[in-house]
C-alpha angles and dihedrals in degrees: 000000000000118000112258112238138191088262092061087049093052094048092049092051092041092240137110128267087253092059095051084050091051093046098051095043087052089240126158116254105079132072122246090246091052090048090054091049092054095049091046090052093048092046091053094048092043091238131144141148111261094256094053101032093104091045093053096054115082090205088063118073113191104152138016127193136235124180119189119195091207132116110262093234098054085045091060091050108040115086101208098075095040088058091042092050095047089053092051088047091052093062090040092059093053089058095039091243133144134228118226104207126187139168119225133189098222142006089252089056087053097051081057095051094043090053091051093046091054100037089051093041096239092143138020092218145342143233110227118200143169097050117202127207099261092015112197096216108067098071101047093037096052091044085053089053097231114167108233148152118220121212105216141067114303093242085071104036102070100231099316122133104276136209119180147153117246094246094168097060089045095055092049089053092047088050095048093047092055091044092050088055085060098262113151102165099059119170135190130209105199145177132272109315091233099058113101098225091050091058095050091052091046088050094047088045089055095045095046094048090046092050090053088050092251134130110259096181095095095098128129126195120219143166095255092256126135089237096053089044089057095045090052091050095049087050093054093046094054092053121114093247100029115200124254095210132033127194116202128205093220135020091239092067093041091056086049092050095050082056094054089048091056091045090054096047090248108147120226124243097353094066099011130032113202125198124186135198132236093015105229128171091284094070090060099048096056128095108258097023116243127251112228150193090231129196135159101264096177089049089050090052091048091054093043086058093046090050087050093055092047086053093047089049090056093251119153102244121194117222108240139162107248102199143356115222112244132213120260111187117214138162096286096073126063141133115297121261107267 
């Protein structure tokens, strides 16, 4: 069988050899439609320049994408995504693959970025995170044909293969635990209201509190930062009927809340019980140590990466929860002072 050349690709696409070169070197001079036609012809003929041969082949996976709509400073401080990315990387390393990580300013910006990654063959697939209600990504990215795994409940992810933690069950466990200790004024410091998993936790908190005959309206939305967690805690502790227990949506805010309690002379756990989410090393370094809803974030990231490789390979992947965070009681929770 004769070796396929750039001339053959040009003929199949109905363009010049120069246009093929421009397309593969990502140079201006060819339209997006022409570029796509050239790539399609090259794939059909099994041709690629040496530097691009692996990325053109759908059987070869070199790079996967992950875009995060988070401030860079917060990302460097929040333990969850550091652990999550390390879990993803552990699986990529086994397969000699790379992670293309980018911070974006909005979900709409991410759509444009993911489309460029896919059209320019920079990634074989992507991990999609932080889904919102009415999220703008699923429609255009599914139409594009992007292989992707969505980190979120299927109700949020628009038909992509989904991997998620059962946050509603975990919230219910946290509230029931605090209520069993005798707490009746329980508050929650949550993440951004628009985030899908924040909404799921908020609704679970309200429902569980109502089922226990308690007021579930004491919830404050934040941006996940320590500063906002501190501000929310201060507001709650200055309220007329201050809570005797607070549940936080991440450990960074819980640590900040512990600092605010000390600043205001509120003793933990004698006067105030605190419970964090995710249970990073931060929770075990505080005094008192923080009770937490714990799950293996590193293992979660690894499982997400494995599912993505199944999707890229064309397997039918059922959406499924991979874990339910479980309660780890520590010194920061105790029965309220009589």
